[in-house]
Tab-separated table of C-alpha atoms and ligand atoms in Angstrom:
chain	number	residue	atom	x	y	z
L	1144	MET	CA	-1.444	-10.302	-17.796
L	1145	ARG	CA	-2.792	-9.178	-14.509
L	1146	SER	CA	0.062	-7.871	-12.556
L	1147	GLN	CA	0.822	-7.413	-8.952
L	1148	PHE	CA	-0.559	-4.401	-7.152
L	1149	ARG	CA	-2.289	-3.505	-10.461
L	1150	LYS	CA	-5.404	-2.401	-8.644
L	1151	ALA	CA	-3.415	0.227	-6.967
L	1152	ALA	CA	-5.145	3.386	-6.122
L	1153	VAL	CA	-3.471	4.663	-9.298
L	1154	CYS	CA	-5.586	7.735	-9.526
L	1155	ALA	CA	-6.701	7.960	-5.958
L	1156	VAL	CA	-3.952	10.399	-5.341
L	1157	VAL	CA	-3.019	13.172	-7.689
L	1158	ILE	CA	-0.051	15.411	-7.392
L	1159	LEU	CA	-1.296	18.870	-7.985
L	1160	ALA	CA	0.677	20.980	-10.424
L	1161	ALA	CA	1.652	24.363	-9.098
L	1162	ALA	CA	-1.368	26.630	-9.169
L	1163	CYS	CA	-1.256	30.361	-9.774
L	1164	SER	CA	1.095	31.726	-7.213
L	1165	ASP	CA	3.583	34.491	-6.651
L	1166	GLY	CA	6.070	32.020	-5.195
L	1167	PRO	CA	9.337	31.135	-6.952
L	1168	LYS	CA	9.210	28.580	-9.765
L	1169	LEU	CA	12.220	26.397	-9.081
L	1170	PRO	CA	13.672	24.019	-11.661
L	1171	VAL	CA	11.927	20.656	-11.767
L	1172	LEU	CA	12.977	17.241	-13.150
L	1173	GLU	CA	10.333	14.563	-13.596
L	1174	LEU	CA	10.642	10.845	-14.115
L	1175	ARG	CA	7.725	8.477	-14.790
L	1176	GLY	CA	7.438	4.788	-15.537
L	1177	GLN	CA	5.768	1.479	-14.815
L	1178	THR	CA	6.410	-0.821	-11.865
L	1179	MET	CA	4.506	-3.417	-9.861
L	1180	GLY	CA	1.678	-3.315	-12.341
L	1181	THR	CA	1.099	0.370	-11.742
L	1182	THR	CA	2.839	3.661	-12.384
L	1183	PHE	CA	5.585	5.561	-10.629
L	1184	ASN	CA	6.151	9.257	-10.641
L	1185	ILE	CA	9.159	11.107	-9.280
L	1186	VAL	CA	9.489	14.886	-9.106
L	1187	LEU	CA	12.806	16.478	-8.173
L	1188	ILE	CA	12.772	20.108	-7.196
L	1189	ASP	CA	15.802	22.318	-7.641
L	1190	PRO	CA	18.214	19.362	-7.867
L	1191	PRO	CA	21.894	19.916	-7.153
L	1192	SER	CA	23.900	20.892	-10.211
L	1193	GLY	CA	25.082	17.870	-12.129
L	1194	THR	CA	21.896	15.865	-11.331
L	1195	THR	CA	20.496	14.468	-14.532
L	1196	LEU	CA	17.618	12.108	-15.211
L	1197	GLU	CA	20.007	9.913	-17.204
L	1198	ASN	CA	22.214	9.182	-14.209
L	1199	LEU	CA	19.275	8.655	-11.806
L	1200	ARG	CA	16.960	6.629	-14.003
L	1201	GLY	CA	19.102	3.484	-14.028
L	1202	ARG	CA	19.497	3.474	-10.256
L	1203	ILE	CA	15.792	4.032	-9.677
L	1204	GLU	CA	14.756	1.271	-12.071
L	1205	GLU	CA	17.322	-1.071	-10.527
L	1206	LYS	CA	15.937	-0.383	-7.043
L	1207	LEU	CA	12.347	-1.062	-8.249
L	1208	GLU	CA	13.482	-4.332	-9.799
L	1209	GLN	CA	15.098	-5.292	-6.468
L	1210	VAL	CA	11.835	-4.726	-4.583
L	1211	GLU	CA	9.924	-6.853	-7.101
L	1212	ASP	CA	12.583	-9.557	-6.858
L	1213	LEU	CA	12.023	-9.474	-3.104
L	1214	ALA	CA	8.276	-9.111	-2.658
L	1215	SER	CA	6.284	-9.928	-5.800
L	1216	THR	CA	3.915	-12.892	-5.824
L	1217	TYR	CA	3.750	-12.360	-9.607
L	1218	ARG	CA	7.437	-13.117	-10.190
L	1219	ALA	CA	8.368	-16.768	-9.888
L	1220	ARG	CA	11.994	-15.995	-9.038
L	1221	SER	CA	11.194	-13.520	-6.234
L	1222	GLU	CA	12.287	-14.394	-2.729
L	1223	LEU	CA	8.634	-14.268	-1.681
L	1224	ALA	CA	7.457	-16.619	-4.435
L	1225	GLN	CA	10.232	-19.055	-3.559
L	1226	PHE	CA	9.227	-18.976	0.105
L	1227	ASN	CA	5.581	-19.534	-0.856
L	1228	LEU	CA	6.564	-22.463	-3.033
L	1229	SER	CA	8.536	-24.211	-0.302
L	1230	ALA	CA	6.646	-26.871	1.664
L	1231	SER	CA	9.273	-26.885	4.432
L	1232	THR	CA	8.232	-26.023	7.980
L	1233	GLU	CA	11.880	-25.683	9.086
L	1234	TRP	CA	13.655	-22.313	9.331
L	1235	ILE	CA	14.463	-21.156	5.792
L	1236	ALA	CA	17.470	-18.878	5.290
L	1237	VAL	CA	16.465	-15.595	3.615
L	1238	SER	CA	18.073	-12.234	2.912
L	1239	PHE	CA	18.157	-9.806	5.800
L	1240	GLU	CA	16.023	-7.352	3.777
L	1241	PHE	CA	13.303	-9.970	3.198
L	1242	CYS	CA	13.395	-11.004	6.824
L	1243	SER	CA	13.017	-7.375	8.000
L	1244	LEU	CA	10.125	-6.881	5.628
L	1245	ILE	CA	8.311	-9.937	6.992
L	1246	SER	CA	9.086	-9.075	10.553
L	1247	SER	CA	7.858	-5.456	10.202
L	1248	ALA	CA	4.643	-6.686	8.553
L	1249	LEU	CA	4.119	-9.170	11.436
L	1250	LEU	CA	4.432	-6.300	13.900
L	1251	VAL	CA	1.604	-4.485	12.113
L	1252	SER	CA	-0.470	-7.685	12.334
L	1253	GLN	CA	0.081	-7.783	16.099
L	1254	GLU	CA	-0.728	-4.093	16.426
L	1255	THR	CA	-3.984	-4.462	14.491
L	1256	GLY	CA	-5.149	-7.771	15.981
L	1257	GLY	CA	-4.666	-9.412	12.613
L	1258	ALA	CA	-6.704	-6.977	10.555
L	1259	PHE	CA	-3.560	-6.528	8.481
L	1260	ASP	CA	-2.265	-10.038	7.809
L	1261	ILE	CA	0.263	-10.961	5.136
L	1262	THR	CA	-0.791	-14.642	5.358
L	1263	VAL	CA	-4.140	-13.588	3.830
L	1264	GLY	CA	-2.808	-14.816	0.419
L	1265	PRO	CA	-5.030	-17.937	0.081
L	1266	LEU	CA	-8.112	-15.752	0.534
L	1267	VAL	CA	-6.834	-13.043	-1.831
L	1268	ASN	CA	-6.220	-15.729	-4.464
L	1269	LEU	CA	-9.550	-17.462	-3.824
L	1270	TRP	CA	-11.430	-14.212	-4.284
L	1271	GLY	CA	-9.632	-13.644	-7.572
L	1272	PHE	CA	-7.317	-10.774	-6.560
L	1273	GLY	CA	-4.055	-12.728	-6.812
L	1274	PRO	CA	-1.712	-13.715	-9.616
L	1275	GLN	CA	-4.023	-16.447	-10.967
L	1276	GLY	CA	-6.545	-13.836	-12.035
L	1277	GLY	CA	-10.026	-12.653	-11.451
L	1278	ARG	CA	-13.432	-14.097	-10.919
L	1279	ASP	CA	-16.907	-12.633	-11.456
L	1280	ARG	CA	-18.820	-14.163	-8.529
L	1281	PRO	CA	-18.072	-15.094	-4.906
L	1282	PRO	CA	-16.499	-18.481	-4.166
L	1283	ALA	CA	-18.403	-21.222	-2.348
L	1284	ASP	CA	-18.684	-20.914	1.427
L	1285	THR	CA	-16.828	-24.208	1.901
L	1286	ASP	CA	-13.872	-22.920	-0.164
L	1287	ILE	CA	-13.840	-19.673	1.842
L	1288	GLU	CA	-13.775	-21.639	5.091
L	1289	ALA	CA	-10.983	-23.920	3.791
L	1290	ALA	CA	-8.857	-20.947	2.735
L	1291	ARG	CA	-9.527	-19.175	6.030
L	1292	GLN	CA	-8.065	-22.153	7.895
L	1293	GLN	CA	-4.743	-21.474	6.119
L	1294	VAL	CA	-4.588	-17.845	7.203
L	1295	GLY	CA	-3.100	-16.488	10.439
L	1296	TYR	CA	-0.002	-14.400	11.030
L	1297	THR	CA	0.953	-16.466	14.103
L	1298	ASN	CA	1.760	-19.255	11.630
L	1299	LEU	CA	4.779	-17.252	10.502
L	1300	ASP	CA	7.984	-16.535	12.445
L	1301	ALA	CA	10.888	-14.282	11.537
L	1302	ASP	CA	14.284	-14.409	13.203
L	1303	CYS	CA	16.375	-11.718	11.555
L	1304	GLY	CA	19.440	-12.527	13.668
L	1305	GLN	CA	19.876	-15.631	11.478
L	1306	PRO	CA	18.172	-14.225	9.165
L	1307	ALA	CA	15.483	-16.835	8.529
L	1308	ILE	CA	11.750	-17.305	8.452
L	1309	ARG	CA	9.523	-20.251	9.175
L	1310	LYS	CA	5.952	-21.269	8.445
L	1311	SER	CA	3.960	-23.614	10.639
L	1312	SER	CA	2.360	-25.454	7.721
L	1313	ALA	CA	3.080	-25.945	4.056
L	1314	SER	CA	-0.126	-24.174	2.994
L	1315	ILE	CA	0.914	-20.759	4.362
L	1316	TYR	CA	1.030	-18.288	1.475
L	1317	VAL	CA	2.330	-14.781	2.037
L	1318	ASP	CA	1.004	-11.763	0.136
L	1319	LEU	CA	2.976	-8.527	0.555
L	1320	SER	CA	0.853	-6.427	-1.814
L	1321	GLY	CA	-0.507	-4.312	1.043
L	1322	TRP	CA	3.007	-3.349	2.050
L	1323	ALA	CA	5.268	-3.428	-0.967
L	1324	LYS	CA	4.311	-0.212	-2.780
L	1325	GLY	CA	4.849	1.913	0.307
L	1326	TYR	CA	8.087	0.023	0.938
L	1327	ALA	CA	9.311	0.747	-2.582
L	1328	VAL	CA	8.467	4.433	-2.124
L	1329	ASP	CA	10.617	4.510	1.045
L	1330	GLN	CA	13.438	2.755	-0.782
L	1331	LEU	CA	13.373	5.282	-3.619
L	1332	ALA	CA	13.291	8.178	-1.139
L	1333	ALA	CA	16.395	6.750	0.597
L	1334	LEU	CA	18.089	6.474	-2.783
L	1335	LEU	CA	17.300	10.117	-3.550
L	1336	ASN	CA	18.575	11.187	-0.104
L	1337	THR	CA	21.860	9.417	-0.815
L	1338	ALA	CA	22.053	11.126	-4.203
L	1339	GLY	CA	21.887	14.502	-2.420
L	1340	LEU	CA	18.311	15.433	-3.261
L	1341	ARG	CA	16.614	17.576	-0.636
L	1342	ASN	CA	13.270	18.401	-2.246
L	1343	TYR	CA	11.309	15.723	-4.013
L	1344	LEU	CA	8.134	13.716	-4.337
L	1345	VAL	CA	8.021	9.997	-4.982
L	1346	GLU	CA	4.761	8.259	-5.828
L	1347	ILE	CA	3.970	4.619	-6.724
L	1348	GLY	CA	0.353	3.675	-7.396
L	1349	GLY	CA	-0.994	6.294	-5.032
L	1350	GLU	CA	1.460	5.843	-2.157
L	1351	VAL	CA	3.606	8.955	-1.723
L	1352	LYS	CA	6.620	10.349	0.068
L	1353	VAL	CA	7.702	13.977	-0.027
L	1354	ARG	CA	10.732	15.760	1.284
L	1355	GLY	CA	11.264	19.505	1.531
L	1356	HIS	CA	9.224	21.805	-0.676
L	1357	ASN	CA	7.681	22.050	-4.106
L	1358	SER	CA	8.697	24.323	-6.970
L	1359	GLU	CA	6.922	27.259	-5.315
L	1360	ASN	CA	8.839	26.779	-2.116
L	1361	ARG	CA	5.673	25.509	-0.439
L	1362	LYS	CA	4.659	22.160	0.981
L	1363	PHE	CA	3.599	19.672	-1.675
L	1364	ALA	CA	-0.132	19.561	-2.519
L	1365	ILE	CA	-1.551	16.042	-2.713
L	1366	ALA	CA	-5.115	15.410	-3.784
L	1367	ILE	CA	-7.020	12.415	-2.406
L	1368	GLU	CA	-9.827	11.212	-4.577
L	1369	ASN	CA	-13.384	11.299	-3.246
L	1370	PRO	CA	-14.525	7.646	-3.272
L	1371	SER	CA	-18.232	8.554	-3.571
L	1372	ARG	CA	-20.134	6.225	-5.885
L	1373	GLN	CA	-22.797	8.806	-6.682
L	1374	HIS	CA	-20.912	11.838	-7.795
L	1375	GLY	CA	-18.238	12.745	-10.263
L	1376	LYS	CA	-14.673	13.000	-9.178
L	1377	SER	CA	-13.616	15.472	-6.546
L	1378	TYR	CA	-10.605	15.683	-4.305
L	1379	SER	CA	-9.524	16.636	-0.814
L	1380	VAL	CA	-6.180	18.400	-0.855
L	1381	ILE	CA	-3.546	17.911	1.852
L	1382	ARG	CA	-0.247	19.779	2.106
L	1383	LEU	CA	2.760	17.715	3.097
L	1384	SER	CA	6.472	18.076	3.717
L	1385	ASP	CA	8.842	15.366	5.000
L	1386	ALA	CA	6.250	12.616	5.267
L	1387	GLY	CA	4.796	9.567	3.610
L	1388	THR	CA	1.142	8.953	2.837
L	1389	ALA	CA	-0.858	5.988	1.646
L	1390	THR	CA	-4.507	5.469	0.794
L	1391	SER	CA	-6.364	2.165	0.860
L	1392	GLY	CA	-9.772	2.039	-0.781
L	1393	ASP	CA	-12.430	-0.482	-1.742
L	1394	TYR	CA	-13.418	1.347	-4.912
L	1395	ARG	CA	-10.664	0.688	-7.438
L	1396	ASN	CA	-10.234	-3.029	-7.494
L	1397	PHE	CA	-13.411	-5.034	-7.115
L	1398	PHE	CA	-16.023	-7.109	-8.944
L	1399	GLU	CA	-19.749	-6.809	-8.667
L	1400	TYR	CA	-22.157	-9.704	-8.453
L	1401	GLU	CA	-25.908	-9.396	-8.086
L	1402	GLY	CA	-25.649	-5.802	-6.974
L	1403	THR	CA	-22.993	-6.422	-4.325
L	1404	ARG	CA	-19.457	-5.091	-4.568
L	1405	TYR	CA	-16.589	-7.384	-3.591
L	1406	SER	CA	-13.309	-5.520	-3.089
L	1407	HIS	CA	-9.703	-6.648	-2.808
L	1408	THR	CA	-9.539	-5.706	0.873
L	1409	ILE	CA	-10.196	-8.938	2.727
L	1410	ASP	CA	-11.161	-9.212	6.365
L	1411	PRO	CA	-9.047	-12.165	7.571
L	1412	GLY	CA	-11.582	-12.738	10.341
L	1413	THR	CA	-14.543	-13.414	8.017
L	1414	GLY	CA	-12.521	-14.596	5.016
L	1415	ARG	CA	-14.531	-12.139	2.893
L	1416	PRO	CA	-14.104	-8.683	1.350
L	1417	ILE	CA	-15.095	-5.873	3.661
L	1418	THR	CA	-18.758	-4.937	3.680
L	1419	HIS	CA	-19.059	-1.763	5.771
L	1420	ASN	CA	-19.417	1.839	4.569
L	1421	LEU	CA	-15.830	2.931	5.127
L	1422	ALA	CA	-14.714	3.406	1.510
L	1423	ALA	CA	-11.153	4.708	1.922
L	1424	VAL	CA	-8.521	5.454	4.520
L	1425	THR	CA	-5.569	7.769	4.115
L	1426	VAL	CA	-2.683	7.661	6.596
L	1427	VAL	CA	0.240	10.055	6.940
L	1428	HIS	CA	3.377	8.639	8.564
L	1429	GLU	CA	7.113	9.005	8.243
L	1430	SER	CA	7.252	5.448	6.887
L	1431	THR	CA	5.201	5.057	3.721
L	1432	ALA	CA	5.402	1.253	4.114
L	1433	TYR	CA	3.818	1.486	7.525
L	1434	ALA	CA	1.200	3.943	6.279
L	1435	ASP	CA	0.393	1.536	3.429
L	1436	ALA	CA	-0.119	-1.434	5.756
L	1437	ILE	CA	-1.944	0.400	8.561
L	1438	ALA	CA	-4.307	2.082	6.033
L	1439	THR	CA	-5.313	-1.407	4.868
L	1440	ALA	CA	-5.810	-2.512	8.486
L	1441	LEU	CA	-7.980	0.506	9.384
L	1442	LEU	CA	-10.023	-0.109	6.257
L	1443	VAL	CA	-10.594	-3.713	7.337
L	1444	LEU	CA	-11.571	-2.649	10.823
L	1445	GLY	CA	-14.235	-0.243	9.572
L	1446	PRO	CA	-15.373	3.224	10.621
L	1447	GLU	CA	-15.722	2.680	14.372
L	1448	ASP	CA	-13.066	0.117	15.356
L	1449	GLY	CA	-10.675	1.587	12.762
L	1450	MET	CA	-10.959	5.093	14.184
L	1451	ARG	CA	-10.598	3.767	17.708
L	1452	LEU	CA	-7.342	2.052	16.787
L	1453	ALA	CA	-6.096	5.048	14.807
L	1454	ASP	CA	-6.512	7.230	17.899
L	1455	GLU	CA	-5.025	4.583	20.225
L	1456	LEU	CA	-1.919	4.407	18.034
L	1457	HIS	CA	-1.844	8.215	17.632
L	1458	LEU	CA	-2.064	7.916	13.895
L	1459	ALA	CA	-2.815	10.696	11.451
L	1460	ALA	CA	-5.672	9.054	9.575
L	1461	TYR	CA	-8.486	10.360	7.389
L	1462	PHE	CA	-11.584	8.223	6.803
L	1463	ALA	CA	-13.955	8.594	3.866
L	1464	VAL	CA	-17.282	7.081	4.960
L	1465	LEU	CA	-20.092	6.579	2.467
L	1466	THR	CA	-23.434	8.073	3.411
L	1467	PRO	CA	-26.770	7.965	1.571
L	1468	THR	CA	-26.007	11.395	0.166
L	1469	GLY	CA	-22.303	11.122	-0.590
L	1470	VAL	CA	-19.176	10.967	1.534
L	1471	GLU	CA	-18.426	12.084	5.051
L	1472	TYR	CA	-14.770	12.692	5.951
L	1473	ARG	CA	-13.670	11.825	9.460
L	1474	PRO	CA	-10.176	12.816	10.684
L	1475	SER	CA	-8.411	11.123	13.612
L	1476	ALA	CA	-7.325	13.332	16.475
L	1477	ARG	CA	-3.787	13.470	15.009
L	1478	TRP	CA	-4.944	14.526	11.520
L	1479	LEU	CA	-3.626	18.050	11.093
L	1480	PHE	CA	-3.507	18.403	7.328
O	794	ADP	P1	-4.035	-0.482	-2.719
O	794	ADP	O1	-3.412	-1.446	-3.676
O	794	ADP	O2	-5.305	0.096	-3.113
O	794	ADP	O3	-3.036	0.489	-2.168
O	794	ADP	P2	-3.806	-1.909	-0.210
O	794	ADP	O4	-2.552	-1.257	0.125
O	794	ADP	O5	-4.916	-1.886	0.836
O	794	ADP	O6	-4.499	-1.386	-1.511
O	794	ADP	O7	-3.454	-3.404	-0.555
O	794	ADP	C1	-4.446	-4.306	-0.971
O	794	ADP	C2	-3.819	-5.624	-1.276
O	794	ADP	O8	-3.324	-6.184	-0.056
O	794	ADP	C3	-4.829	-6.625	-1.821
O	794	ADP	O9	-4.844	-6.610	-3.224
O	794	ADP	C4	-4.316	-7.949	-1.290
O	794	ADP	O10	-3.300	-8.455	-2.133
O	794	ADP	C5	-3.668	-7.546	0.023
O	794	ADP	N1	-4.651	-7.631	1.152
O	794	ADP	C6	-6.006	-7.716	1.130
O	794	ADP	N2	-6.502	-7.779	2.368
O	794	ADP	C7	-5.447	-7.736	3.209
O	794	ADP	C8	-5.310	-7.776	4.636
O	794	ADP	N3	-6.375	-7.844	5.414
O	794	ADP	N4	-4.051	-7.723	5.153
O	794	ADP	C9	-2.978	-7.646	4.360
O	794	ADP	N5	-3.030	-7.583	3.014
O	794	ADP	C10	-4.236	-7.635	2.430
O	795	MG	MG1	-1.934	0.517	0.248
């Protein structure tokens, strides 16, 4: 079964093992598993005495289940799937957590002029990147136009005082896949903070949060995959401490038809997958959920408009732009890594 977020940039980000170094080698605990159709990876450095994987694993898995129960379009019982199923255009009572999630995602839509838009679901599904599965050629123009008519974040309202959300028409279909992995990473980081961990790395499908230092008492080294289509794999390495990072790319989940690549990043304005030469965007931000969403938005906006917005919002962003000879990396003014 195709599963949610499966096209995650699973290998777009690699956590570098400690290289040769004279620094201390502190004790490390590692936990790996599957979630949201991708993998998760947790590294705990020098954990407080008494910390064991046995007593953390259950809580971590429970938290991941909670996020899927909240935000998965692949799980019929999830709060999101229930909301999508409802034809009501009245206020619908939801959990505070779900309401906050929707309301934060709507703020990113406003900030990005709708480049990030969680109501993009009908287009994601039409293009074969949703729960119903894939396709091997583009849909008909008339179908694209019909789906585009159902998209628009202003058709969704959140009032978290109640807490409740409302859609303006029954056909509104919300897709949180561009937000949920980063959100889950933040949730796990909060759980680790509560458990007394001070130095750790959490990664789900390429979205990462780190706190403190690695086993060599240095910032964590995170490798971002070169999205070039011509060359073998290579990586840019960034060093991070106390931050989240997310990468959105057009090169991991796509289909090709008659020599054209159609990726899972949809421009809500055109109703079609992006077509420009910006192949990947990495964002560093204290909120991994925000980094996840805004990286998708910048990717939609493309190399020029995307960079303009990144600088306007004072974001630390790193663009990988395809050129005839390979890849050109373009950092925003705030990119200091
Ligand atoms: P990745 O899974 O590589 O981290 P993203 O975080 O960019 O990728 O999320 C991509 C997913 O977000 C798509 O599979 C789709 O479900 C959804 N999506 C596609 N286009 C948009 C968009 N313009 N705004 C919000 N979500 C989108
Ligand atoms: Mg993402």
